[in-house]
XYZ file of N, CA and C in Angstrom:
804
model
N 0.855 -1.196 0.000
C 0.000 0.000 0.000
C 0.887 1.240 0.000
N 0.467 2.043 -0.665
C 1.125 3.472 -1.168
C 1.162 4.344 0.395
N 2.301 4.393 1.204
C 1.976 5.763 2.169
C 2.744 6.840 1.766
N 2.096 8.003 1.752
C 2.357 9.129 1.095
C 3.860 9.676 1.082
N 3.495 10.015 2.976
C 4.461 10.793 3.619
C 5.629 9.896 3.747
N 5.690 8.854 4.485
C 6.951 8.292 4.818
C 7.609 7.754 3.576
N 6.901 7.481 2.703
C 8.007 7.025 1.344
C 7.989 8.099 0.991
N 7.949 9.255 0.688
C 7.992 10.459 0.016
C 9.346 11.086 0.891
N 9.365 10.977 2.283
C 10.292 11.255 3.003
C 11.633 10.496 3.217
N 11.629 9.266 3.058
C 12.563 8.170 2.979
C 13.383 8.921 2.013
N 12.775 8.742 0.639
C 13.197 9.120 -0.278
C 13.895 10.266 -0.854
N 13.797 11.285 -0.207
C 14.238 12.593 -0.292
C 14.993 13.079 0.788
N 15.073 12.352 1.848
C 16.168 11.780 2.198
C 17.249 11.378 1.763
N 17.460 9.916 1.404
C 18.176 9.546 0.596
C 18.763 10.278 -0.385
N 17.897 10.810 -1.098
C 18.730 11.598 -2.647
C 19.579 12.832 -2.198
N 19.204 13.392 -1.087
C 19.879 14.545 -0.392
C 21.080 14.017 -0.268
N 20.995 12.988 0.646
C 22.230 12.731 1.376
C 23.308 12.159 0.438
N 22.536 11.249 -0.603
C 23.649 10.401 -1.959
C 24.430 11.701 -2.565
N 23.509 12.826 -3.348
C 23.928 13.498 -3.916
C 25.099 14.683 -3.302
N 24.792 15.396 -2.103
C 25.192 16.090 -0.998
C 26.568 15.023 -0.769
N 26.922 13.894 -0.583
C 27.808 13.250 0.044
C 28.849 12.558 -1.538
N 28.664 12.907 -2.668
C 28.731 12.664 -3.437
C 29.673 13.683 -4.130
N 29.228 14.919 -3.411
C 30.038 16.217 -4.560
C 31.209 16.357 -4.192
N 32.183 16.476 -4.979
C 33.374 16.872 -4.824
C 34.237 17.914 -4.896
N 34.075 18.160 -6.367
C 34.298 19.553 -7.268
C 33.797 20.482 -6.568
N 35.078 21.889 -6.966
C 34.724 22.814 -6.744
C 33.939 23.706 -8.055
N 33.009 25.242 -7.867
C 32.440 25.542 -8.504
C 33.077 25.674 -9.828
N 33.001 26.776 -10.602
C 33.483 27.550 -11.669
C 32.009 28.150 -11.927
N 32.863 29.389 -12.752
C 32.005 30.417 -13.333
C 30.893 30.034 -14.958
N 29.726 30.504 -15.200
C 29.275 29.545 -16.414
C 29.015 28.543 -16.294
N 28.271 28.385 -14.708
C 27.963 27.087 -14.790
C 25.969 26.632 -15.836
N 26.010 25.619 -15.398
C 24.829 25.276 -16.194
C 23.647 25.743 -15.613
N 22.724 26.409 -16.133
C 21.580 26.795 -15.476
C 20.843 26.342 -15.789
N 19.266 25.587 -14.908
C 18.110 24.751 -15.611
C 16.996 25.125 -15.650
N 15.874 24.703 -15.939
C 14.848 24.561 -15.703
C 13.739 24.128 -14.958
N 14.365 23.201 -14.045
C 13.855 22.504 -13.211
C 14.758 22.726 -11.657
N 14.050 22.425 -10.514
C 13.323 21.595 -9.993
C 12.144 22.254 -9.717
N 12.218 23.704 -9.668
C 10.818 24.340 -9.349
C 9.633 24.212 -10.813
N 9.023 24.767 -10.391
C 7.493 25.009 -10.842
C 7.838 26.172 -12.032
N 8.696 27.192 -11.859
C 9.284 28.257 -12.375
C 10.039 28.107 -13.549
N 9.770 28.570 -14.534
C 11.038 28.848 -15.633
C 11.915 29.503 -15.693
N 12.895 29.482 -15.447
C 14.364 30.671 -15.777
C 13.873 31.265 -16.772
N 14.668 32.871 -16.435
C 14.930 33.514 -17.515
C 16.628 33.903 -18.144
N 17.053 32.374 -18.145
C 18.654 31.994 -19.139
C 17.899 31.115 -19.897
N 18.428 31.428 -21.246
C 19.055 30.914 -22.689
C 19.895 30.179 -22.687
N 19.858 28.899 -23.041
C 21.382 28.221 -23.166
C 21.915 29.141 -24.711
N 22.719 28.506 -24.469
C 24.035 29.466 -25.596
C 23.838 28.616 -26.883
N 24.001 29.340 -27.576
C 24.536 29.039 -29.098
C 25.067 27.529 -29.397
N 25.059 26.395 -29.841
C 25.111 25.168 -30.247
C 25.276 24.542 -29.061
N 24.939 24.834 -27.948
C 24.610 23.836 -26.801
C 23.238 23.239 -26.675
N 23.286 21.710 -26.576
C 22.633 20.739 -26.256
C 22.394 20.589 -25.104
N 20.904 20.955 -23.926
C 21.147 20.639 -22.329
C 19.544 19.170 -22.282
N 20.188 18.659 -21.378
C 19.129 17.970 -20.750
C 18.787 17.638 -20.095
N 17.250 17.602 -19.345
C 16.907 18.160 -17.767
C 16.042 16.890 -17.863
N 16.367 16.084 -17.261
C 15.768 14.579 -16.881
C 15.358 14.147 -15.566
N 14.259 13.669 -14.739
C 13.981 13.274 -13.891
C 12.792 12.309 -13.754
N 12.685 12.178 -12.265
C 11.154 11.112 -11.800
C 10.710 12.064 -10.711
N 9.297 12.155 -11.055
C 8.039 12.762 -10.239
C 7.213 11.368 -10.023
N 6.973 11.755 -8.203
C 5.647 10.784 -7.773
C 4.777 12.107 -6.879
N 3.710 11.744 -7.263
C 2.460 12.773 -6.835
C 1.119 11.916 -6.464
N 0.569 12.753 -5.652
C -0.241 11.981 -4.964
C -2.153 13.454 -5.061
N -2.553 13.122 -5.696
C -3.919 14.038 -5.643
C -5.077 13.275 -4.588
N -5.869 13.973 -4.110
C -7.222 13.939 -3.129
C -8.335 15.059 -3.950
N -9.167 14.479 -4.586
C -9.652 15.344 -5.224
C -11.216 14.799 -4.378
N -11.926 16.340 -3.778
C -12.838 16.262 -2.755
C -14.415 15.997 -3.371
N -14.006 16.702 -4.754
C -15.806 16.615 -5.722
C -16.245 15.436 -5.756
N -15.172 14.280 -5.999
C -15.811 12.974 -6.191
C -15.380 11.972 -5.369
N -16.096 12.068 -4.109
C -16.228 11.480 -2.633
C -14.550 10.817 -2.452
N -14.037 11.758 -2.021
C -12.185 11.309 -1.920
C -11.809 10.358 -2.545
N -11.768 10.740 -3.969
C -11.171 9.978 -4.849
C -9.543 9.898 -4.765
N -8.598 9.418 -5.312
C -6.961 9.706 -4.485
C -6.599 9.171 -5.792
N -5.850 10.153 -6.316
C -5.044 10.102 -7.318
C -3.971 9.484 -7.483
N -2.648 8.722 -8.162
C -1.279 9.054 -7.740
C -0.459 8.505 -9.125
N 0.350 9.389 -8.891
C 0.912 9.773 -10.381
C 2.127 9.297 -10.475
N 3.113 8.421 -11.710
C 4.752 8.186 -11.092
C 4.909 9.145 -12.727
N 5.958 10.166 -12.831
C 6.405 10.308 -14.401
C 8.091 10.071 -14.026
N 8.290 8.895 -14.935
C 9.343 8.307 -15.269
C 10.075 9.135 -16.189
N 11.268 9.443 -16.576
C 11.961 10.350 -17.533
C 11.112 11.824 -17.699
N 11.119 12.669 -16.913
C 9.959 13.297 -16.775
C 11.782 13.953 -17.698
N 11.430 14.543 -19.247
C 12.598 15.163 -19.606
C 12.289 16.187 -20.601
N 13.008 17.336 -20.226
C 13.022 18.284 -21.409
C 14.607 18.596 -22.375
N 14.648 18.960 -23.529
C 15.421 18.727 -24.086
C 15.591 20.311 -24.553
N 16.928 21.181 -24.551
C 16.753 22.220 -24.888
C 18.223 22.181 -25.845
N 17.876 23.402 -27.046
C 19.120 23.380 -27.621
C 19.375 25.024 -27.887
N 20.228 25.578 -28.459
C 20.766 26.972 -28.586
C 20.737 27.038 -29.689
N 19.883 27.317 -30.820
C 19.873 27.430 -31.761
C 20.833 28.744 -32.457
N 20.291 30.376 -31.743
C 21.191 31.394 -31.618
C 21.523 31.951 -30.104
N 22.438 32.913 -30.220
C 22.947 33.484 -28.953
C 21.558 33.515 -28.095
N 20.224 34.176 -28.420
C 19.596 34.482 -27.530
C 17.790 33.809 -27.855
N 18.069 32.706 -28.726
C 17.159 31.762 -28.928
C 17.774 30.307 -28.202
N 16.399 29.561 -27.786
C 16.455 28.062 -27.937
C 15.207 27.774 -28.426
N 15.552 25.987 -28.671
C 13.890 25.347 -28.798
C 14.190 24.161 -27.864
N 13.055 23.982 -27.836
C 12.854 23.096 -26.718
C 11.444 22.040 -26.849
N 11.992 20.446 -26.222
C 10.405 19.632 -26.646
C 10.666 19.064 -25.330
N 9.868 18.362 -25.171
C 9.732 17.901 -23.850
C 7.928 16.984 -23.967
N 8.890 15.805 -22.752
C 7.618 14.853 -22.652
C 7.863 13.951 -20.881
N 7.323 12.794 -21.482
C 7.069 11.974 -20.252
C 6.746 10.469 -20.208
N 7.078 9.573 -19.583
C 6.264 8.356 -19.942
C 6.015 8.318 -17.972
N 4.026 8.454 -17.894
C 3.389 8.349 -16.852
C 2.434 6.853 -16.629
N 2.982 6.905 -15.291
C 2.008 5.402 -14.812
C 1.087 6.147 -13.875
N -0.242 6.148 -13.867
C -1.414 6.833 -13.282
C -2.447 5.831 -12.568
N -2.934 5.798 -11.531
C -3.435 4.979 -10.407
C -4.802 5.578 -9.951
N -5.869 5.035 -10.183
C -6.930 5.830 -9.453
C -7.888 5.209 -8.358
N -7.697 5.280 -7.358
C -8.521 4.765 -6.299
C -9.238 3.624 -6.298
N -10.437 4.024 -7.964
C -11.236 3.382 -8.050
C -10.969 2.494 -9.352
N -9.645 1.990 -9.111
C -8.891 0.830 -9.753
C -8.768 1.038 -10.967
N -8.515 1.981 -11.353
C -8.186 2.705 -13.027
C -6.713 2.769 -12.621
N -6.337 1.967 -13.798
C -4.978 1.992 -14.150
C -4.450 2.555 -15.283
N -3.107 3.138 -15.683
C -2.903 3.815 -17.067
C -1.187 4.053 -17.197
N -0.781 3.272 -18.060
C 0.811 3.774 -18.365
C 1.077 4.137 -19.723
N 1.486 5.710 -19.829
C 1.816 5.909 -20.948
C 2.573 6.511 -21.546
N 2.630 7.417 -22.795
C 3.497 8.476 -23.084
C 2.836 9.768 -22.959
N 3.539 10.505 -22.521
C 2.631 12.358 -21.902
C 3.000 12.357 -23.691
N 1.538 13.548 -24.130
C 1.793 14.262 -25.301
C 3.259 15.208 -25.488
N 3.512 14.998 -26.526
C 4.964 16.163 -26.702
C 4.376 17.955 -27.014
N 5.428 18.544 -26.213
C 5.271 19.319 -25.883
C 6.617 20.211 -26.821
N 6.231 20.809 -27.566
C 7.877 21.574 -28.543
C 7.280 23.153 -28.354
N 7.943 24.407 -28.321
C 8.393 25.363 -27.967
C 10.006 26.200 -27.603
N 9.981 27.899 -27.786
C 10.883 28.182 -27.835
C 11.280 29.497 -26.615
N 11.901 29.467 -26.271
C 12.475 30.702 -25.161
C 13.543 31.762 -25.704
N 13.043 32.779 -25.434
C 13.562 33.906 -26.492
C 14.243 35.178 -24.909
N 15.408 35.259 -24.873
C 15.824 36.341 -24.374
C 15.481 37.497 -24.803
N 15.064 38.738 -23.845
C 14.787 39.926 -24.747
C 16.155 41.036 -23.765
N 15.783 40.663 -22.688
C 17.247 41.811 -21.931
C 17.629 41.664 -20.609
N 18.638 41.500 -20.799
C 19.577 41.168 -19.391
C 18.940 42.218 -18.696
N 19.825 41.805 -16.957
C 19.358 42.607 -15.987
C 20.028 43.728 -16.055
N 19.597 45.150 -16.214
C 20.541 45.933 -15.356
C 19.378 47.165 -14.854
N 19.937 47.406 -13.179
C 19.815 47.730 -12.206
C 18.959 47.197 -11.750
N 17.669 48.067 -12.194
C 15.894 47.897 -11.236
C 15.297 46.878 -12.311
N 15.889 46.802 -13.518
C 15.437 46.282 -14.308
C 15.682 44.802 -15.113
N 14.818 43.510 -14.540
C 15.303 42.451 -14.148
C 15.742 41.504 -15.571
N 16.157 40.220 -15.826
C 16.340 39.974 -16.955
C 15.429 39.175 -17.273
N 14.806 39.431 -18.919
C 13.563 39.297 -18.979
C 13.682 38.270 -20.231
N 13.357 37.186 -20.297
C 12.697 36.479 -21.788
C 11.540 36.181 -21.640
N 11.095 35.479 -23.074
C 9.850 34.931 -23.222
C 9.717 33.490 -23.738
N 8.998 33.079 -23.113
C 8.787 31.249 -23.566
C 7.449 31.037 -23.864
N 7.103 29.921 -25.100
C 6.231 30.082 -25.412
C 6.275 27.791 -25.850
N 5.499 27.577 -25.899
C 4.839 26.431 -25.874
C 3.707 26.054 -26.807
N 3.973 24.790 -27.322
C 2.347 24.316 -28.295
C 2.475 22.609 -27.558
N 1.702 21.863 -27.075
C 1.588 20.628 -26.369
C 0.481 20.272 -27.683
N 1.243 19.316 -28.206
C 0.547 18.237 -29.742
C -0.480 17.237 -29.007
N -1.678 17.245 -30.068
C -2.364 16.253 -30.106
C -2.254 14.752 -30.126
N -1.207 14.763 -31.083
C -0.944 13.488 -32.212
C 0.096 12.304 -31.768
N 0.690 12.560 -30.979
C 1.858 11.511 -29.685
C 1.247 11.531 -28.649
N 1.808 10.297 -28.640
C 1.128 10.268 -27.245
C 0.224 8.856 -26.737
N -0.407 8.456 -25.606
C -1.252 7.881 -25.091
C -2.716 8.741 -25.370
N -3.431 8.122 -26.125
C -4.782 8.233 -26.584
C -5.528 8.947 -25.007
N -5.279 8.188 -23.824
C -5.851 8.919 -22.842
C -5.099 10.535 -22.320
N -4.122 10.612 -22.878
C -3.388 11.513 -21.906
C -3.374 12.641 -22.908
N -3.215 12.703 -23.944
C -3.149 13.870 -25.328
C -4.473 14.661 -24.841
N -4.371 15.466 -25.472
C -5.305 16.732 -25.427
C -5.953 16.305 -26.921
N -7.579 17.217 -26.701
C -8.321 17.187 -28.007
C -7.903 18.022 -29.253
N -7.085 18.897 -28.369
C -6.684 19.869 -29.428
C -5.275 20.440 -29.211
N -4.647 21.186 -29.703
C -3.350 21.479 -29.906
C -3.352 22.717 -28.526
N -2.419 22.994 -27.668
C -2.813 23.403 -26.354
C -1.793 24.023 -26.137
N -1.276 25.379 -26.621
C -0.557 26.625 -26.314
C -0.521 26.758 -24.689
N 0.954 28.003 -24.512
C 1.147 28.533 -23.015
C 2.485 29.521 -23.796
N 1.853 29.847 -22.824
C 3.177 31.372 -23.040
C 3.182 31.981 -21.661
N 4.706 32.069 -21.216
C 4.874 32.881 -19.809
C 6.107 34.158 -20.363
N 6.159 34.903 -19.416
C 7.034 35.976 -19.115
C 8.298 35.896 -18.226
N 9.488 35.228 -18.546
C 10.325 34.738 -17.526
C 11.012 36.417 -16.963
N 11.431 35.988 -15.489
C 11.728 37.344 -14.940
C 12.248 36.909 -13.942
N 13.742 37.745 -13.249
C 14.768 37.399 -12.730
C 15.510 38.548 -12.377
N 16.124 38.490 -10.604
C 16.606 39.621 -10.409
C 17.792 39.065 -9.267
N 19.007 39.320 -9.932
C 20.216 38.731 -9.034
C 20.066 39.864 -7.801
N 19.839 39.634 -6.764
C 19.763 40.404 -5.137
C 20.943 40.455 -5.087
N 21.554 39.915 -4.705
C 23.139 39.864 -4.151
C 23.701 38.777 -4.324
N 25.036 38.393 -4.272
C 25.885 37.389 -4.354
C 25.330 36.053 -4.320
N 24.839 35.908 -3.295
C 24.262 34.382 -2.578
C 22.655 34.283 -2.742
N 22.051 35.767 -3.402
C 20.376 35.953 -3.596
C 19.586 35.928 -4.607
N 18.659 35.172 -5.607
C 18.071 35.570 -6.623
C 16.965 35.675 -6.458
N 16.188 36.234 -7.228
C 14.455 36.240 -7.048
C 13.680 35.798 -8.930
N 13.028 35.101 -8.834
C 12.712 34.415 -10.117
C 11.270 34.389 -10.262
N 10.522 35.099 -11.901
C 9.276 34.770 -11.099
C 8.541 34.932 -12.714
N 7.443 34.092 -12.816
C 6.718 34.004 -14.049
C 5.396 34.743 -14.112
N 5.083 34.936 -15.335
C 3.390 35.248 -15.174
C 3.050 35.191 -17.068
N 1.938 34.558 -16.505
C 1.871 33.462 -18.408
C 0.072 33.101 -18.046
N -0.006 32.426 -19.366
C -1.394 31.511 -19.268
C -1.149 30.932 -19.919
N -2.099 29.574 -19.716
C -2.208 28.351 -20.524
C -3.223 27.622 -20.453
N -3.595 26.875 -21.708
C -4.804 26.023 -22.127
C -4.664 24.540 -22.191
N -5.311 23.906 -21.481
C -5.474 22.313 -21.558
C -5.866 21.727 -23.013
N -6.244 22.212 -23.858
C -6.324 22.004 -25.053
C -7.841 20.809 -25.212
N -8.389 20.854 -24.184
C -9.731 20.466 -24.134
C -10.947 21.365 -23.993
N -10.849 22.801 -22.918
C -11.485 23.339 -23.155
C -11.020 24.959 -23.289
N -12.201 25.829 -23.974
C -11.745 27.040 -24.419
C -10.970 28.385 -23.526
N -11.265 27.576 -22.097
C -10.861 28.359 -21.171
C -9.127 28.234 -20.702
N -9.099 29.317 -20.861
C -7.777 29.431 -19.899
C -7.137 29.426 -18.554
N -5.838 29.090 -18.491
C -5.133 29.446 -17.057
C -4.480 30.564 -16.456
N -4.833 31.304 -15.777
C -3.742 32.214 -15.647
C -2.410 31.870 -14.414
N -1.346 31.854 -15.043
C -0.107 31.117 -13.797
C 0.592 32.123 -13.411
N 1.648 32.025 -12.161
C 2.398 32.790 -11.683
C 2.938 31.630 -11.110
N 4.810 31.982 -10.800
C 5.155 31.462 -10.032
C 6.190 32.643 -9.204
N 6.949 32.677 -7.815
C 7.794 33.152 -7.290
C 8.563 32.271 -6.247
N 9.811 32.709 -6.615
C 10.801 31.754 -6.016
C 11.969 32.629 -5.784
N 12.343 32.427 -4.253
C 13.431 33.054 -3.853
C 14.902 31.954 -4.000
N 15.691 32.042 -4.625
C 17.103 30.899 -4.638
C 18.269 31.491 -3.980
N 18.602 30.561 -2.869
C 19.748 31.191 -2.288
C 21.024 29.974 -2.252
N 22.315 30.746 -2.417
C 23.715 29.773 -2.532
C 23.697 29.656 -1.029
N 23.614 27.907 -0.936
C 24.022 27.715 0.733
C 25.525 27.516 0.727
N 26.357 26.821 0.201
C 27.813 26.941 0.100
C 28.148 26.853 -1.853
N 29.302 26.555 -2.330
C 29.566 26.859 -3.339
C 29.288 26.198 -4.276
N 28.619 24.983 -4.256
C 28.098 24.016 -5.275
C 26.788 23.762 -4.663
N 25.962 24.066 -3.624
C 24.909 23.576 -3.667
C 24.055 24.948 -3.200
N 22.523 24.573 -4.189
C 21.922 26.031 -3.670
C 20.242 25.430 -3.442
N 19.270 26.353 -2.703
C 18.281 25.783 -2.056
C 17.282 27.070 -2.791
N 15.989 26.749 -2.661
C 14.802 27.009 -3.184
C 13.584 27.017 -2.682
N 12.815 28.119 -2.310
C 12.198 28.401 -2.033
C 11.037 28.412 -3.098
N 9.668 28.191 -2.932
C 8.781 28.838 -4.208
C 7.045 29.074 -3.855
N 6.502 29.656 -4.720
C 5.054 29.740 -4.718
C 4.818 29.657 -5.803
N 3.591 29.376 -5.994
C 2.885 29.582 -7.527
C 1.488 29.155 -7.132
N 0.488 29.319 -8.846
C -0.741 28.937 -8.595
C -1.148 29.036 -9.979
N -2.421 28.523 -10.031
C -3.352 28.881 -11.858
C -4.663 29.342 -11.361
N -4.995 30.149 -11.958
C -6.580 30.535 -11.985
C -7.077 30.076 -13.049
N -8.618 29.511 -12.948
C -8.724 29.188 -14.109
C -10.144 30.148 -14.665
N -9.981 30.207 -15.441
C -11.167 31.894 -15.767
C -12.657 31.463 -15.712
N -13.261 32.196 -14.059
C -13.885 32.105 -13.612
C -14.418 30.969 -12.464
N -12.949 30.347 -12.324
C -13.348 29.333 -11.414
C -12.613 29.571 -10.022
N -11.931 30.434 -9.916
C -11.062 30.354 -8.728
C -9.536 30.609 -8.995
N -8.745 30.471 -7.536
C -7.041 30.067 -7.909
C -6.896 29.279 -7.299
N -6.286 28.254 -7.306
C -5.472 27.224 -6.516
C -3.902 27.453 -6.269
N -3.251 27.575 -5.106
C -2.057 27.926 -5.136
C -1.640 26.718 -3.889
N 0.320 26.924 -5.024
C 0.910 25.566 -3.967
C 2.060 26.302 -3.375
N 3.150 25.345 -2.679
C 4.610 25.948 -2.462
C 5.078 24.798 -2.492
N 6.864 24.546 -3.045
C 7.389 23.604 -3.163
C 9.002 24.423 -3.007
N 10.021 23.655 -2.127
C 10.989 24.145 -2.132
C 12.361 23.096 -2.313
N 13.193 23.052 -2.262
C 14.083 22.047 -2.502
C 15.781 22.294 -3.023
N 16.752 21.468 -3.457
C 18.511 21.880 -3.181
C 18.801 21.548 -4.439
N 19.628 22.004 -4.974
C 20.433 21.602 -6.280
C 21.555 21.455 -5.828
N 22.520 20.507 -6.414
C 24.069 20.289 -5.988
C 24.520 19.866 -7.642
N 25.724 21.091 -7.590
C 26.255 21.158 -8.540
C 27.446 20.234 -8.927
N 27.956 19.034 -9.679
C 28.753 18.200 -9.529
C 29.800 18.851 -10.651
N 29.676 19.173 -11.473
C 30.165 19.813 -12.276
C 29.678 21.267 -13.142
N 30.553 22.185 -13.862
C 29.889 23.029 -14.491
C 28.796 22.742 -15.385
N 28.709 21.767 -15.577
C 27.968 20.939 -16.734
C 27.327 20.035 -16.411
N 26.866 19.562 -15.029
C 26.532 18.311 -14.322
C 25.330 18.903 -12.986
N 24.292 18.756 -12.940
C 23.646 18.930 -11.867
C 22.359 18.158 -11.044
N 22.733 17.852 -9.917
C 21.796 16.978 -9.459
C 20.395 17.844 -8.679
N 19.252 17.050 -8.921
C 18.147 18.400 -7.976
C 17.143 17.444 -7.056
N 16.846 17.693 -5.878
C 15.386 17.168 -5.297
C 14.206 18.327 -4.967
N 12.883 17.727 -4.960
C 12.338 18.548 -4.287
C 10.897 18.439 -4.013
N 10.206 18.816 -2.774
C 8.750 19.081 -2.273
C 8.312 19.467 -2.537
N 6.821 19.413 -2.707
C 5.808 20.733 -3.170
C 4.628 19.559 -2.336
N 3.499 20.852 -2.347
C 1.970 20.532 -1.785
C 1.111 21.590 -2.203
N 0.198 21.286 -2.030
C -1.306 22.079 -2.473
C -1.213 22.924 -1.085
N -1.741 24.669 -1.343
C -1.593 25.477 -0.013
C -3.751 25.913 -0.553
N -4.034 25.550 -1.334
C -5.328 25.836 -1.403
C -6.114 25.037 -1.570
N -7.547 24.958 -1.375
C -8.355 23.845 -3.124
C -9.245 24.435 -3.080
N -9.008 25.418 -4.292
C -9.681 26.487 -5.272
C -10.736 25.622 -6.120
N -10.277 24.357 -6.358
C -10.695 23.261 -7.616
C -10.684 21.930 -6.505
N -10.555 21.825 -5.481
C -11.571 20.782 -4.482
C -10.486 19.824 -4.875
N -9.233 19.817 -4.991
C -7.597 19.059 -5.429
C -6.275 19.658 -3.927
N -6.078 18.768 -3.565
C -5.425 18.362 -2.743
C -3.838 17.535 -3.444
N -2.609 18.350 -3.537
C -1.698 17.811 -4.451
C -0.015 17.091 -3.206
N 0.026 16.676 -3.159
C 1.567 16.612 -2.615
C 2.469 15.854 -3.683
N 3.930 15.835 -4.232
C 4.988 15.610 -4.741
C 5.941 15.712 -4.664
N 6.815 14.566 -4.725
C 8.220 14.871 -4.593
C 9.160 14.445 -6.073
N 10.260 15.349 -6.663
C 10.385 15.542 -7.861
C 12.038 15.325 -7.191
N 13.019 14.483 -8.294
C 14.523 14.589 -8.403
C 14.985 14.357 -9.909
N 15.761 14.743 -10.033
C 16.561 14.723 -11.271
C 17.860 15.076 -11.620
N 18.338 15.166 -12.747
C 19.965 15.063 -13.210
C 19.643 15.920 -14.517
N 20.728 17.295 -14.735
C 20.848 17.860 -15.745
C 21.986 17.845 -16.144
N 22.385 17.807 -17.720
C 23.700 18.410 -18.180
C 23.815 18.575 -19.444
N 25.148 18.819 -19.802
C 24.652 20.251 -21.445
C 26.211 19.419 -21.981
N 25.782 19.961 -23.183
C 26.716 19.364 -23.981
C 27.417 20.650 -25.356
N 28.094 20.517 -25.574
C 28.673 21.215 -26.717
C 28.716 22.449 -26.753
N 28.893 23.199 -27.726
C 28.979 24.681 -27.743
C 29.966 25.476 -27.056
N 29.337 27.057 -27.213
C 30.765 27.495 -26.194
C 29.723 28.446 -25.292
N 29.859 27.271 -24.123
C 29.159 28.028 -23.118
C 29.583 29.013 -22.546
């Protein structure tokens, strides 16, 4: 039987301590910056003919209250996005999943998440009050995929990435976008904010919030925080928590997310 908390905790445990007890290397400058473990998108560009890839496993657990505590729970295996540098201040990017899905009421489902291709466009570094800003934009396909898990229709998102180095050891990171399930005509409106701070020189910790409104139904908002440890300039390991802080939408979420990034080629 699935218990939430203590395998969720075992576990993140463990990856702390493997990865944390694991690092060796010291930093360098230019190191790799990702996309993951938060909820949040950076606003860095990988560089010009660099190849990065942000790979992990998510297990999640939903309580959804509308239909008499139904209990969700989710594993995504290779949960991976793939980004490349096409120019100095372009990438593209696809990204997918292969999910095993569990439902209370003995619905079972393993499959491939629809692909997801899109591009992130730098528009201007930070300087002073004025933070560094790109734009990312997203189309999630019909046509791959697990017949249950694809969308009816082709299902856009576009956010506003935004970023402000505080000080040495301080960043502040924070989105604001919408997006469509590609089933119905309504939209999401998202935000996320996340404070990142350097705890020593290869490993840094994370703070975050976020939420979606969905137009006219409410907001639901979560927090999830968690450590990155840097093994190399080019090498990075991540864990991390999150939970539901509302139920706007009668959803009850907890997850714990780890993964491994690293980049290849170019001149970073």
């Amino acid at each position: 039987m699935f218990k939430f908390n203590t395998w969720f905790l075992q576990r993140g445990a463990w990856i702390i301590i493997t990865t944390c007890s694991s690092f060796l290397l010291k930093g360098q400058d230019n190191n790799i910056a990702t996309d993951r473990p938060g909820e949040g998108e950076s606003s860095s560009v990988v560089s010009r003919g660099v190849l990065q890839i942000e790979t992990g496993v998510a297990f999640s657990k939903h309580e959804i209250e509308f239909f008499n505590g139904t209990i969700e729970k989710t594993r995504d295996f290779g949960t991976t996005l793939i980004r490349y540098g096409v120019f100095q201040d372009i990438e593209v990017r696809i990204a997918t999943a292969v999910t095993n899905y569990e439902e209370s009421t003995f619905i079972r489902n393993t499959g491939l998440q629809p692909i997801t291709v899109g591009t992130k466009i730098a528009l201007h570094p930070q300087k002073g009050l004025r933070p560094e800003l790109a734009l990312l934009g997203h189309i999630t396909l019909p046509w791959i995929g697990d017949e249950q898990l694809v969308p009816d229709f082709i299902a856009p998102d576009f956010r506003l990435c935004l970023s402000h180095a505080l000080s040495e050891r301080f960043s502040l990171g924070y989105n604001l976008g919408m997006s469509w399930d590609g089933n119905s005509p309504r939209g999401s409106f998202v935000y996320t904010l996340s404070l990142e701070a350097s705890l020593v020189e290869q490993v840094s910790a994370f703070a975050e919030i976020y939420g979606e409104g969905l137009e006219g139904l409410g907001w639901t908002h979560h927090a999830d925080f968690g450590v990155s440890v840097l093994m190399t300039p080019d090498l990075q390991f991540d864990v991390s928590y999150g939970l539901t802080l509302s139920r706007g939408l009668g959803r009850k979420t907890h997850f714990l997310n780890a993964g491994i990034s690293t980049r290849f080629g170019g001149k970073k």
